[in-house]
mmCIF file with all atom_site columns, C-alpha atoms in Angstrom:
data_model
loop_
_atom_site.group_PDB
_atom_site.id
_atom_site.type_symbol
_atom_site.label_atom_id
_atom_site.label_alt_id
_atom_site.label_comp_id
_atom_site.label_asym_id
_atom_site.label_entity_id
_atom_site.label_seq_id
_atom_site.pdbx_PDB_ins_code
_atom_site.Cartn_x
_atom_site.Cartn_y
_atom_site.Cartn_z
_atom_site.occupancy
_atom_site.B_iso_or_equiv
_atom_site.pdbx_formal_charge
_atom_site.auth_seq_id
_atom_site.auth_comp_id
_atom_site.auth_asym_id
_atom_site.auth_atom_id
_atom_site.pdbx_PDB_model_num
ATOM 1   C CA . UNK A 1 1   ? -15.566 -74.727 -12.868 1.00 0.00 ? 1   UNK A CA 1
ATOM 2   C CA . UNK A 1 2   ? -14.896 -71.017 -12.474 1.00 0.00 ? 2   UNK A CA 1
ATOM 3   C CA . UNK A 1 3   ? -11.672 -69.561 -13.796 1.00 0.00 ? 3   UNK A CA 1
ATOM 4   C CA . UNK A 1 4   ? -9.438  -67.998 -11.151 1.00 0.00 ? 4   UNK A CA 1
ATOM 5   C CA . UNK A 1 5   ? -7.312  -64.847 -11.283 1.00 0.00 ? 5   UNK A CA 1
ATOM 6   C CA . UNK A 1 6   ? -4.697  -64.551 -8.553  1.00 0.00 ? 6   UNK A CA 1
ATOM 7   C CA . UNK A 1 7   ? -3.937  -60.862 -7.967  1.00 0.00 ? 7   UNK A CA 1
ATOM 8   C CA . UNK A 1 8   ? -0.658  -59.691 -6.431  1.00 0.00 ? 8   UNK A CA 1
ATOM 9   C CA . UNK A 1 9   ? -0.167  -56.286 -4.778  1.00 0.00 ? 9   UNK A CA 1
ATOM 10  C CA . UNK A 1 10  ? 2.173   -53.404 -5.434  1.00 0.00 ? 10  UNK A CA 1
ATOM 11  C CA . UNK A 1 11  ? 4.748   -52.205 -2.897  1.00 0.00 ? 11  UNK A CA 1
ATOM 12  C CA . UNK A 1 12  ? 3.158   -51.488 0.463   1.00 0.00 ? 12  UNK A CA 1
ATOM 13  C CA . UNK A 1 13  ? -0.277  -52.479 -0.790  1.00 0.00 ? 13  UNK A CA 1
ATOM 14  C CA . UNK A 1 14  ? -2.849  -54.862 0.625   1.00 0.00 ? 14  UNK A CA 1
ATOM 15  C CA . UNK A 1 15  ? -4.137  -57.157 -2.128  1.00 0.00 ? 15  UNK A CA 1
ATOM 16  C CA . UNK A 1 16  ? -7.555  -57.308 -0.489  1.00 0.00 ? 16  UNK A CA 1
ATOM 17  C CA . UNK A 1 17  ? -7.854  -53.526 -0.472  1.00 0.00 ? 17  UNK A CA 1
ATOM 18  C CA . UNK A 1 18  ? -6.498  -53.085 -4.003  1.00 0.00 ? 18  UNK A CA 1
ATOM 19  C CA . UNK A 1 19  ? -8.550  -55.822 -5.661  1.00 0.00 ? 19  UNK A CA 1
ATOM 20  C CA . UNK A 1 20  ? -11.543 -55.989 -3.327  1.00 0.00 ? 20  UNK A CA 1
ATOM 21  C CA . UNK A 1 21  ? -13.574 -53.653 -5.532  1.00 0.00 ? 21  UNK A CA 1
ATOM 22  C CA . UNK A 1 22  ? -12.867 -55.924 -8.498  1.00 0.00 ? 22  UNK A CA 1
ATOM 23  C CA . UNK A 1 23  ? -14.585 -58.749 -6.626  1.00 0.00 ? 23  UNK A CA 1
ATOM 24  C CA . UNK A 1 24  ? -17.806 -56.731 -6.501  1.00 0.00 ? 24  UNK A CA 1
ATOM 25  C CA . UNK A 1 25  ? -17.928 -56.771 -10.323 1.00 0.00 ? 25  UNK A CA 1
ATOM 26  C CA . UNK A 1 26  ? -17.333 -60.505 -10.557 1.00 0.00 ? 26  UNK A CA 1
ATOM 27  C CA . UNK A 1 27  ? -18.432 -62.472 -13.565 1.00 0.00 ? 27  UNK A CA 1
ATOM 28  C CA . UNK A 1 28  ? -20.111 -65.776 -12.560 1.00 0.00 ? 28  UNK A CA 1
ATOM 29  C CA . UNK A 1 29  ? -17.405 -67.600 -14.540 1.00 0.00 ? 29  UNK A CA 1
ATOM 30  C CA . UNK A 1 30  ? -14.408 -65.775 -13.028 1.00 0.00 ? 30  UNK A CA 1
ATOM 31  C CA . UNK A 1 31  ? -13.187 -65.599 -9.447  1.00 0.00 ? 31  UNK A CA 1
ATOM 32  C CA . UNK A 1 32  ? -10.844 -62.805 -8.361  1.00 0.00 ? 32  UNK A CA 1
ATOM 33  C CA . UNK A 1 33  ? -8.501  -63.998 -5.610  1.00 0.00 ? 33  UNK A CA 1
ATOM 34  C CA . UNK A 1 34  ? -6.377  -61.307 -3.929  1.00 0.00 ? 34  UNK A CA 1
ATOM 35  C CA . UNK A 1 35  ? -3.172  -62.883 -2.602  1.00 0.00 ? 35  UNK A CA 1
ATOM 36  C CA . UNK A 1 36  ? -2.338  -61.085 0.631   1.00 0.00 ? 36  UNK A CA 1
ATOM 37  C CA . UNK A 1 37  ? 1.333   -60.691 1.477   1.00 0.00 ? 37  UNK A CA 1
ATOM 38  C CA . UNK A 1 38  ? 2.621   -60.765 5.074   1.00 0.00 ? 38  UNK A CA 1
ATOM 39  C CA . UNK A 1 39  ? 2.975   -57.469 6.883   1.00 0.00 ? 39  UNK A CA 1
ATOM 40  C CA . UNK A 1 40  ? -0.351  -56.012 5.724   1.00 0.00 ? 40  UNK A CA 1
ATOM 41  C CA . UNK A 1 41  ? -4.092  -56.529 5.970   1.00 0.00 ? 41  UNK A CA 1
ATOM 42  C CA . UNK A 1 42  ? -5.045  -59.666 7.877   1.00 0.00 ? 42  UNK A CA 1
ATOM 43  C CA . UNK A 1 43  ? -1.345  -60.659 7.962   1.00 0.00 ? 43  UNK A CA 1
ATOM 44  C CA . UNK A 1 44  ? -0.241  -57.375 9.513   1.00 0.00 ? 44  UNK A CA 1
ATOM 45  C CA . UNK A 1 45  ? 1.806   -58.980 12.288  1.00 0.00 ? 45  UNK A CA 1
ATOM 46  C CA . UNK A 1 46  ? 3.600   -61.461 10.020  1.00 0.00 ? 46  UNK A CA 1
ATOM 47  C CA . UNK A 1 47  ? 7.163   -60.844 8.858   1.00 0.00 ? 47  UNK A CA 1
ATOM 48  C CA . UNK A 1 48  ? 7.418   -59.372 5.360   1.00 0.00 ? 48  UNK A CA 1
ATOM 49  C CA . UNK A 1 49  ? 9.069   -61.223 2.517   1.00 0.00 ? 49  UNK A CA 1
ATOM 50  C CA . UNK A 1 50  ? 12.683  -60.094 2.268   1.00 0.00 ? 50  UNK A CA 1
ATOM 51  C CA . UNK A 1 51  ? 13.394  -61.207 -1.298  1.00 0.00 ? 51  UNK A CA 1
ATOM 52  C CA . UNK A 1 52  ? 11.505  -61.819 -4.516  1.00 0.00 ? 52  UNK A CA 1
ATOM 53  C CA . UNK A 1 53  ? 12.313  -65.531 -4.148  1.00 0.00 ? 53  UNK A CA 1
ATOM 54  C CA . UNK A 1 54  ? 10.602  -65.584 -0.754  1.00 0.00 ? 54  UNK A CA 1
ATOM 55  C CA . UNK A 1 55  ? 7.561   -63.874 -2.261  1.00 0.00 ? 55  UNK A CA 1
ATOM 56  C CA . UNK A 1 56  ? 7.451   -66.411 -5.109  1.00 0.00 ? 56  UNK A CA 1
ATOM 57  C CA . UNK A 1 57  ? 7.714   -69.361 -2.730  1.00 0.00 ? 57  UNK A CA 1
ATOM 58  C CA . UNK A 1 58  ? 5.075   -67.930 -0.398  1.00 0.00 ? 58  UNK A CA 1
ATOM 59  C CA . UNK A 1 59  ? 2.652   -67.180 -3.223  1.00 0.00 ? 59  UNK A CA 1
ATOM 60  C CA . UNK A 1 60  ? 3.140   -70.601 -4.778  1.00 0.00 ? 60  UNK A CA 1
ATOM 61  C CA . UNK A 1 61  ? 2.337   -72.273 -1.454  1.00 0.00 ? 61  UNK A CA 1
ATOM 62  C CA . UNK A 1 62  ? -0.936  -70.350 -1.361  1.00 0.00 ? 62  UNK A CA 1
ATOM 63  C CA . UNK A 1 63  ? -2.092  -71.105 -4.907  1.00 0.00 ? 63  UNK A CA 1
ATOM 64  C CA . UNK A 1 64  ? -0.514  -74.503 -5.626  1.00 0.00 ? 64  UNK A CA 1
ATOM 65  C CA . UNK A 1 65  ? -3.525  -76.670 -4.751  1.00 0.00 ? 65  UNK A CA 1
ATOM 66  C CA . UNK A 1 66  ? -5.980  -74.282 -6.411  1.00 0.00 ? 66  UNK A CA 1
ATOM 67  C CA . UNK A 1 67  ? -4.301  -74.309 -9.834  1.00 0.00 ? 67  UNK A CA 1
ATOM 68  C CA . UNK A 1 68  ? -4.372  -78.070 -10.332 1.00 0.00 ? 68  UNK A CA 1
ATOM 69  C CA . UNK A 1 69  ? -7.859  -78.390 -11.768 1.00 0.00 ? 69  UNK A CA 1
ATOM 70  C CA . UNK A 1 70  ? -8.883  -75.031 -13.204 1.00 0.00 ? 70  UNK A CA 1
ATOM 71  C CA . UNK A 1 71  ? -7.974  -72.460 -15.822 1.00 0.00 ? 71  UNK A CA 1
ATOM 72  C CA . UNK A 1 72  ? -6.336  -69.510 -14.163 1.00 0.00 ? 72  UNK A CA 1
ATOM 73  C CA . UNK A 1 73  ? -4.371  -66.331 -14.631 1.00 0.00 ? 73  UNK A CA 1
ATOM 74  C CA . UNK A 1 74  ? -1.965  -64.275 -12.550 1.00 0.00 ? 74  UNK A CA 1
ATOM 75  C CA . UNK A 1 75  ? -2.151  -60.496 -12.270 1.00 0.00 ? 75  UNK A CA 1
ATOM 76  C CA . UNK A 1 76  ? 0.525   -58.321 -10.700 1.00 0.00 ? 76  UNK A CA 1
ATOM 77  C CA . UNK A 1 77  ? 1.028   -54.570 -10.546 1.00 0.00 ? 77  UNK A CA 1
ATOM 78  C CA . UNK A 1 78  ? 4.484   -52.935 -10.221 1.00 0.00 ? 78  UNK A CA 1
ATOM 79  C CA . UNK A 1 79  ? 6.222   -55.033 -7.528  1.00 0.00 ? 79  UNK A CA 1
ATOM 80  C CA . UNK A 1 80  ? 3.480   -57.594 -8.095  1.00 0.00 ? 80  UNK A CA 1
ATOM 81  C CA . UNK A 1 81  ? 4.350   -57.691 -11.805 1.00 0.00 ? 81  UNK A CA 1
ATOM 82  C CA . UNK A 1 82  ? 7.862   -58.911 -10.997 1.00 0.00 ? 82  UNK A CA 1
ATOM 83  C CA . UNK A 1 83  ? 6.483   -61.625 -8.733  1.00 0.00 ? 83  UNK A CA 1
ATOM 84  C CA . UNK A 1 84  ? 3.765   -62.597 -11.230 1.00 0.00 ? 84  UNK A CA 1
ATOM 85  C CA . UNK A 1 85  ? 6.288   -63.124 -14.027 1.00 0.00 ? 85  UNK A CA 1
ATOM 86  C CA . UNK A 1 86  ? 8.788   -64.976 -11.858 1.00 0.00 ? 86  UNK A CA 1
ATOM 87  C CA . UNK A 1 87  ? 5.992   -67.073 -10.372 1.00 0.00 ? 87  UNK A CA 1
ATOM 88  C CA . UNK A 1 88  ? 5.094   -68.137 -13.902 1.00 0.00 ? 88  UNK A CA 1
ATOM 89  C CA . UNK A 1 89  ? 8.742   -69.019 -14.423 1.00 0.00 ? 89  UNK A CA 1
ATOM 90  C CA . UNK A 1 90  ? 8.789   -71.124 -11.234 1.00 0.00 ? 90  UNK A CA 1
ATOM 91  C CA . UNK A 1 91  ? 5.565   -72.906 -12.228 1.00 0.00 ? 91  UNK A CA 1
ATOM 92  C CA . UNK A 1 92  ? 7.146   -73.645 -15.593 1.00 0.00 ? 92  UNK A CA 1
ATOM 93  C CA . UNK A 1 93  ? 10.306  -75.078 -14.009 1.00 0.00 ? 93  UNK A CA 1
ATOM 94  C CA . UNK A 1 94  ? 8.286   -77.311 -11.659 1.00 0.00 ? 94  UNK A CA 1
ATOM 95  C CA . UNK A 1 95  ? 6.121   -78.491 -14.569 1.00 0.00 ? 95  UNK A CA 1
ATOM 96  C CA . UNK A 1 96  ? 2.917   -77.473 -12.804 1.00 0.00 ? 96  UNK A CA 1
ATOM 97  C CA . UNK A 1 97  ? -0.219  -76.494 -14.680 1.00 0.00 ? 97  UNK A CA 1
ATOM 98  C CA . UNK A 1 98  ? 0.551   -73.200 -16.416 1.00 0.00 ? 98  UNK A CA 1
ATOM 99  C CA . UNK A 1 99  ? -1.568  -70.063 -16.242 1.00 0.00 ? 99  UNK A CA 1
ATOM 100 C CA . UNK A 1 100 ? -3.588  -69.206 -19.310 1.00 0.00 ? 100 UNK A CA 1
ATOM 101 C CA . UNK A 1 101 ? -2.168  -65.688 -19.144 1.00 0.00 ? 101 UNK A CA 1
ATOM 102 C CA . UNK A 1 102 ? 0.027   -63.556 -16.914 1.00 0.00 ? 102 UNK A CA 1
ATOM 103 C CA . UNK A 1 103 ? -1.032  -59.923 -16.742 1.00 0.00 ? 103 UNK A CA 1
ATOM 104 C CA . UNK A 1 104 ? 1.715   -57.497 -15.726 1.00 0.00 ? 104 UNK A CA 1
ATOM 105 C CA . UNK A 1 105 ? 0.913   -53.852 -15.142 1.00 0.00 ? 105 UNK A CA 1
ATOM 106 C CA . UNK A 1 106 ? 2.840   -50.707 -14.282 1.00 0.00 ? 106 UNK A CA 1
ATOM 107 C CA . UNK A 1 107 ? 6.297   -52.186 -14.766 1.00 0.00 ? 107 UNK A CA 1
ATOM 108 C CA . UNK A 1 108 ? 9.172   -51.816 -17.219 1.00 0.00 ? 108 UNK A CA 1
ATOM 109 C CA . UNK A 1 109 ? 10.411  -55.052 -18.843 1.00 0.00 ? 109 UNK A CA 1
ATOM 110 C CA . UNK A 1 110 ? 12.356  -56.901 -16.196 1.00 0.00 ? 110 UNK A CA 1
ATOM 111 C CA . UNK A 1 111 ? 15.516  -57.415 -18.271 1.00 0.00 ? 111 UNK A CA 1
ATOM 112 C CA . UNK A 1 112 ? 16.055  -53.709 -18.965 1.00 0.00 ? 112 UNK A CA 1
ATOM 113 C CA . UNK A 1 113 ? 18.471  -51.836 -16.748 1.00 0.00 ? 113 UNK A CA 1
ATOM 114 C CA . UNK A 1 114 ? 16.631  -49.865 -14.103 1.00 0.00 ? 114 UNK A CA 1
ATOM 115 C CA . UNK A 1 115 ? 18.418  -46.721 -12.917 1.00 0.00 ? 115 UNK A CA 1
ATOM 116 C CA . UNK A 1 116 ? 15.960  -45.915 -10.126 1.00 0.00 ? 116 UNK A CA 1
ATOM 117 C CA . UNK A 1 117 ? 17.563  -44.689 -6.921  1.00 0.00 ? 117 UNK A CA 1
ATOM 118 C CA . UNK A 1 118 ? 17.344  -46.811 -3.743  1.00 0.00 ? 118 UNK A CA 1
ATOM 119 C CA . UNK A 1 119 ? 14.761  -44.529 -2.169  1.00 0.00 ? 119 UNK A CA 1
ATOM 120 C CA . UNK A 1 120 ? 14.193  -47.028 0.659   1.00 0.00 ? 120 UNK A CA 1
ATOM 121 C CA . UNK A 1 121 ? 17.514  -45.776 2.080   1.00 0.00 ? 121 UNK A CA 1
ATOM 122 C CA . UNK A 1 122 ? 16.332  -42.167 2.354   1.00 0.00 ? 122 UNK A CA 1
ATOM 123 C CA . UNK A 1 123 ? 15.435  -40.520 5.689   1.00 0.00 ? 123 UNK A CA 1
ATOM 124 C CA . UNK A 1 124 ? 11.746  -40.801 6.570   1.00 0.00 ? 124 UNK A CA 1
ATOM 125 C CA . UNK A 1 125 ? 10.689  -37.338 5.363   1.00 0.00 ? 125 UNK A CA 1
ATOM 126 C CA . UNK A 1 126 ? 12.417  -37.701 1.989   1.00 0.00 ? 126 UNK A CA 1
ATOM 127 C CA . UNK A 1 127 ? 11.211  -41.268 1.518   1.00 0.00 ? 127 UNK A CA 1
ATOM 128 C CA . UNK A 1 128 ? 7.615   -40.271 2.267   1.00 0.00 ? 128 UNK A CA 1
ATOM 129 C CA . UNK A 1 129 ? 7.859   -37.367 -0.186  1.00 0.00 ? 129 UNK A CA 1
ATOM 130 C CA . UNK A 1 130 ? 9.042   -39.725 -2.945  1.00 0.00 ? 130 UNK A CA 1
ATOM 131 C CA . UNK A 1 131 ? 6.251   -42.201 -2.223  1.00 0.00 ? 131 UNK A CA 1
ATOM 132 C CA . UNK A 1 132 ? 3.535   -39.532 -2.212  1.00 0.00 ? 132 UNK A CA 1
ATOM 133 C CA . UNK A 1 133 ? 4.783   -38.251 -5.588  1.00 0.00 ? 133 UNK A CA 1
ATOM 134 C CA . UNK A 1 134 ? 4.077   -41.695 -7.041  1.00 0.00 ? 134 UNK A CA 1
ATOM 135 C CA . UNK A 1 135 ? 0.405   -40.983 -6.267  1.00 0.00 ? 135 UNK A CA 1
ATOM 136 C CA . UNK A 1 136 ? -0.375  -44.422 -4.865  1.00 0.00 ? 136 UNK A CA 1
ATOM 137 C CA . UNK A 1 137 ? -0.488  -43.658 -1.138  1.00 0.00 ? 137 UNK A CA 1
ATOM 138 C CA . UNK A 1 138 ? -2.780  -41.150 0.495   1.00 0.00 ? 138 UNK A CA 1
ATOM 139 C CA . UNK A 1 139 ? -0.931  -38.385 2.312   1.00 0.00 ? 139 UNK A CA 1
ATOM 140 C CA . UNK A 1 140 ? -3.182  -38.903 5.342   1.00 0.00 ? 140 UNK A CA 1
ATOM 141 C CA . UNK A 1 141 ? -1.599  -42.291 6.011   1.00 0.00 ? 141 UNK A CA 1
ATOM 142 C CA . UNK A 1 142 ? 1.661   -40.547 6.867   1.00 0.00 ? 142 UNK A CA 1
ATOM 143 C CA . UNK A 1 143 ? -0.018  -37.819 8.914   1.00 0.00 ? 143 UNK A CA 1
ATOM 144 C CA . UNK A 1 144 ? -1.381  -40.417 11.331  1.00 0.00 ? 144 UNK A CA 1
ATOM 145 C CA . UNK A 1 145 ? 1.551   -41.425 13.543  1.00 0.00 ? 145 UNK A CA 1
ATOM 146 C CA . UNK A 1 146 ? 0.067   -44.806 14.401  1.00 0.00 ? 146 UNK A CA 1
ATOM 147 C CA . UNK A 1 147 ? -0.558  -45.706 10.748  1.00 0.00 ? 147 UNK A CA 1
ATOM 148 C CA . UNK A 1 148 ? 2.842   -44.376 9.727   1.00 0.00 ? 148 UNK A CA 1
ATOM 149 C CA . UNK A 1 149 ? 4.552   -46.541 12.347  1.00 0.00 ? 149 UNK A CA 1
ATOM 150 C CA . UNK A 1 150 ? 2.860   -49.647 10.915  1.00 0.00 ? 150 UNK A CA 1
ATOM 151 C CA . UNK A 1 151 ? 3.027   -48.783 7.223   1.00 0.00 ? 151 UNK A CA 1
ATOM 152 C CA . UNK A 1 152 ? 6.465   -47.228 6.731   1.00 0.00 ? 152 UNK A CA 1
ATOM 153 C CA . UNK A 1 153 ? 8.577   -50.331 7.509   1.00 0.00 ? 153 UNK A CA 1
ATOM 154 C CA . UNK A 1 154 ? 6.470   -52.442 5.121   1.00 0.00 ? 154 UNK A CA 1
ATOM 155 C CA . UNK A 1 155 ? 6.821   -49.867 2.369   1.00 0.00 ? 155 UNK A CA 1
ATOM 156 C CA . UNK A 1 156 ? 10.579  -49.542 2.868   1.00 0.00 ? 156 UNK A CA 1
ATOM 157 C CA . UNK A 1 157 ? 10.933  -53.320 2.839   1.00 0.00 ? 157 UNK A CA 1
ATOM 158 C CA . UNK A 1 158 ? 9.025   -53.665 -0.434  1.00 0.00 ? 158 UNK A CA 1
ATOM 159 C CA . UNK A 1 159 ? 11.016  -50.935 -2.174  1.00 0.00 ? 159 UNK A CA 1
ATOM 160 C CA . UNK A 1 160 ? 14.218  -52.637 -1.002  1.00 0.00 ? 160 UNK A CA 1
ATOM 161 C CA . UNK A 1 161 ? 12.955  -55.993 -2.301  1.00 0.00 ? 161 UNK A CA 1
ATOM 162 C CA . UNK A 1 162 ? 12.252  -54.496 -5.735  1.00 0.00 ? 162 UNK A CA 1
ATOM 163 C CA . UNK A 1 163 ? 15.528  -52.569 -5.865  1.00 0.00 ? 163 UNK A CA 1
ATOM 164 C CA . UNK A 1 164 ? 17.569  -55.706 -5.117  1.00 0.00 ? 164 UNK A CA 1
ATOM 165 C CA . UNK A 1 165 ? 15.781  -57.877 -7.683  1.00 0.00 ? 165 UNK A CA 1
ATOM 166 C CA . UNK A 1 166 ? 17.882  -58.842 -10.696 1.00 0.00 ? 166 UNK A CA 1
ATOM 167 C CA . UNK A 1 167 ? 16.367  -60.542 -13.727 1.00 0.00 ? 167 UNK A CA 1
ATOM 168 C CA . UNK A 1 168 ? 17.906  -63.887 -14.721 1.00 0.00 ? 168 UNK A CA 1
ATOM 169 C CA . UNK A 1 169 ? 17.179  -65.694 -17.950 1.00 0.00 ? 169 UNK A CA 1
ATOM 170 C CA . UNK A 1 170 ? 14.763  -68.598 -17.254 1.00 0.00 ? 170 UNK A CA 1
ATOM 171 C CA . UNK A 1 171 ? 16.206  -72.114 -17.175 1.00 0.00 ? 171 UNK A CA 1
ATOM 172 C CA . UNK A 1 172 ? 13.255  -73.344 -19.237 1.00 0.00 ? 172 UNK A CA 1
ATOM 173 C CA . UNK A 1 173 ? 11.706  -71.576 -22.205 1.00 0.00 ? 173 UNK A CA 1
ATOM 174 C CA . UNK A 1 174 ? 9.126   -69.092 -20.930 1.00 0.00 ? 174 UNK A CA 1
ATOM 175 C CA . UNK A 1 175 ? 6.149   -69.855 -23.161 1.00 0.00 ? 175 UNK A CA 1
ATOM 176 C CA . UNK A 1 176 ? 3.285   -68.357 -21.155 1.00 0.00 ? 176 UNK A CA 1
ATOM 177 C CA . UNK A 1 177 ? 1.238   -65.602 -22.848 1.00 0.00 ? 177 UNK A CA 1
ATOM 178 C CA . UNK A 1 178 ? 1.713   -62.126 -21.402 1.00 0.00 ? 178 UNK A CA 1
ATOM 179 C CA . UNK A 1 179 ? -0.645  -59.172 -21.310 1.00 0.00 ? 179 UNK A CA 1
ATOM 180 C CA . UNK A 1 180 ? 1.203   -55.948 -20.496 1.00 0.00 ? 180 UNK A CA 1
ATOM 181 C CA . UNK A 1 181 ? -0.703  -52.840 -19.412 1.00 0.00 ? 181 UNK A CA 1
ATOM 182 C CA . UNK A 1 182 ? 0.499   -49.377 -18.540 1.00 0.00 ? 182 UNK A CA 1
ATOM 183 C CA . UNK A 1 183 ? -0.901  -45.903 -17.998 1.00 0.00 ? 183 UNK A CA 1
ATOM 184 C CA . UNK A 1 184 ? -0.094  -43.293 -20.629 1.00 0.00 ? 184 UNK A CA 1
ATOM 185 C CA . UNK A 1 185 ? 1.241   -40.946 -17.923 1.00 0.00 ? 185 UNK A CA 1
ATOM 186 C CA . UNK A 1 186 ? 3.469   -43.538 -16.279 1.00 0.00 ? 186 UNK A CA 1
ATOM 187 C CA . UNK A 1 187 ? 7.254   -43.291 -16.584 1.00 0.00 ? 187 UNK A CA 1
ATOM 188 C CA . UNK A 1 188 ? 7.558   -46.079 -19.171 1.00 0.00 ? 188 UNK A CA 1
ATOM 189 C CA . UNK A 1 189 ? 8.439   -45.241 -22.757 1.00 0.00 ? 189 UNK A CA 1
ATOM 190 C CA . UNK A 1 190 ? 6.706   -47.092 -25.585 1.00 0.00 ? 190 UNK A CA 1
ATOM 191 C CA . UNK A 1 191 ? 10.040  -48.358 -26.885 1.00 0.00 ? 191 UNK A CA 1
ATOM 192 C CA . UNK A 1 192 ? 10.660  -49.921 -23.457 1.00 0.00 ? 192 UNK A CA 1
ATOM 193 C CA . UNK A 1 193 ? 7.152   -51.273 -23.086 1.00 0.00 ? 193 UNK A CA 1
ATOM 194 C CA . UNK A 1 194 ? 7.346   -53.350 -26.249 1.00 0.00 ? 194 UNK A CA 1
ATOM 195 C CA . UNK A 1 195 ? 10.507  -55.067 -24.997 1.00 0.00 ? 195 UNK A CA 1
ATOM 196 C CA . UNK A 1 196 ? 8.232   -57.265 -22.871 1.00 0.00 ? 196 UNK A CA 1
ATOM 197 C CA . UNK A 1 197 ? 7.985   -59.266 -26.103 1.00 0.00 ? 197 UNK A CA 1
ATOM 198 C CA . UNK A 1 198 ? 11.536  -60.456 -25.382 1.00 0.00 ? 198 UNK A CA 1
ATOM 199 C CA . UNK A 1 199 ? 10.413  -62.231 -22.218 1.00 0.00 ? 199 UNK A CA 1
ATOM 200 C CA . UNK A 1 200 ? 8.056   -64.839 -23.654 1.00 0.00 ? 200 UNK A CA 1
ATOM 201 C CA . UNK A 1 201 ? 8.109   -67.120 -26.680 1.00 0.00 ? 201 UNK A CA 1
ATOM 202 C CA . UNK A 1 202 ? 4.304   -67.013 -26.640 1.00 0.00 ? 202 UNK A CA 1
ATOM 203 C CA . UNK A 1 203 ? 2.120   -64.047 -27.559 1.00 0.00 ? 203 UNK A CA 1
ATOM 204 C CA . UNK A 1 204 ? 2.548   -60.718 -25.809 1.00 0.00 ? 204 UNK A CA 1
ATOM 205 C CA . UNK A 1 205 ? -0.238  -58.142 -25.947 1.00 0.00 ? 205 UNK A CA 1
ATOM 206 C CA . UNK A 1 206 ? 0.484   -54.497 -25.058 1.00 0.00 ? 206 UNK A CA 1
ATOM 207 C CA . UNK A 1 207 ? -2.315  -52.235 -23.779 1.00 0.00 ? 207 UNK A CA 1
ATOM 208 C CA . UNK A 1 208 ? -1.997  -48.538 -22.897 1.00 0.00 ? 208 UNK A CA 1
ATOM 209 C CA . UNK A 1 209 ? -4.751  -46.950 -20.807 1.00 0.00 ? 209 UNK A CA 1
ATOM 210 C CA . UNK A 1 210 ? -5.402  -43.461 -19.511 1.00 0.00 ? 210 UNK A CA 1
ATOM 211 C CA . UNK A 1 211 ? -3.691  -42.776 -16.197 1.00 0.00 ? 211 UNK A CA 1
ATOM 212 C CA . UNK A 1 212 ? -0.484  -42.609 -14.182 1.00 0.00 ? 212 UNK A CA 1
ATOM 213 C CA . UNK A 1 213 ? 1.429   -45.397 -12.436 1.00 0.00 ? 213 UNK A CA 1
ATOM 214 C CA . UNK A 1 214 ? -1.642  -46.353 -10.413 1.00 0.00 ? 214 UNK A CA 1
ATOM 215 C CA . UNK A 1 215 ? -4.082  -46.379 -13.330 1.00 0.00 ? 215 UNK A CA 1
ATOM 216 C CA . UNK A 1 216 ? -5.511  -49.721 -12.148 1.00 0.00 ? 216 UNK A CA 1
ATOM 217 C CA . UNK A 1 217 ? -7.319  -47.914 -9.323  1.00 0.00 ? 217 UNK A CA 1
ATOM 218 C CA . UNK A 1 218 ? -9.327  -45.821 -11.801 1.00 0.00 ? 218 UNK A CA 1
ATOM 219 C CA . UNK A 1 219 ? -9.961  -48.357 -14.557 1.00 0.00 ? 219 UNK A CA 1
ATOM 220 C CA . UNK A 1 220 ? -11.838 -51.165 -12.819 1.00 0.00 ? 220 UNK A CA 1
ATOM 221 C CA . UNK A 1 221 ? -14.272 -51.839 -15.668 1.00 0.00 ? 221 UNK A CA 1
ATOM 222 C CA . UNK A 1 222 ? -11.437 -51.831 -18.225 1.00 0.00 ? 222 UNK A CA 1
ATOM 223 C CA . UNK A 1 223 ? -9.562  -54.282 -16.029 1.00 0.00 ? 223 UNK A CA 1
ATOM 224 C CA . UNK A 1 224 ? -12.550 -56.607 -16.059 1.00 0.00 ? 224 UNK A CA 1
ATOM 225 C CA . UNK A 1 225 ? -12.842 -56.517 -19.827 1.00 0.00 ? 225 UNK A CA 1
ATOM 226 C CA . UNK A 1 226 ? -9.175  -57.400 -20.140 1.00 0.00 ? 226 UNK A CA 1
ATOM 227 C CA . UNK A 1 227 ? -9.538  -60.288 -17.689 1.00 0.00 ? 227 UNK A CA 1
ATOM 228 C CA . UNK A 1 228 ? -12.538 -61.688 -19.548 1.00 0.00 ? 228 UNK A CA 1
ATOM 229 C CA . UNK A 1 229 ? -10.672 -61.501 -22.851 1.00 0.00 ? 229 UNK A CA 1
ATOM 230 C CA . UNK A 1 230 ? -7.448  -63.100 -21.644 1.00 0.00 ? 230 UNK A CA 1
ATOM 231 C CA . UNK A 1 231 ? -8.221  -65.727 -18.983 1.00 0.00 ? 231 UNK A CA 1
#
């Protein structure tokens, strides 16, 4: 049976668009499964998740039957990294079959204080400027009024969701292996990055690749090598 990797999107992103190109490089033994969140892609008209807990519950409903009889991993970038880790925690609490590895990318350790401003509260022009500076959204999206009308509320919602998240120590020991990946130009210091070790009693591997916060878009082949070596 093929191993499965459930891939969770970053704020405002469509999992199928982000991870679709990964599917074209598929190994016959590994299946990449983008987990689409409401409010984007084929679920454009559905109401967005309003909290991390909602996102965890919704994702678990999608994958619960699939994880019973196969080896699998969970991958999440930025916002998706929060949900990936907390999803592993929920799976652990419910005593479901655990992932072989959880891969978190582009995110500081969840228990460290995050002093980021609530940019989702900014006026449209300022919010868009902040988002474009992150280098993950093409400027053209905001220049098209129709696209902007659809995309901006989803993006604001996701940034709000992340800003309001607060890490809580797991009820059960978190003993799932972690693989942590960041870009060397992202705003995460090495001393912070290695604090991910605090969040699992299992092994925690740290990988630093070339790139900024959205390095995963330019390192597809590296991503595949990591998946094959961890799942």
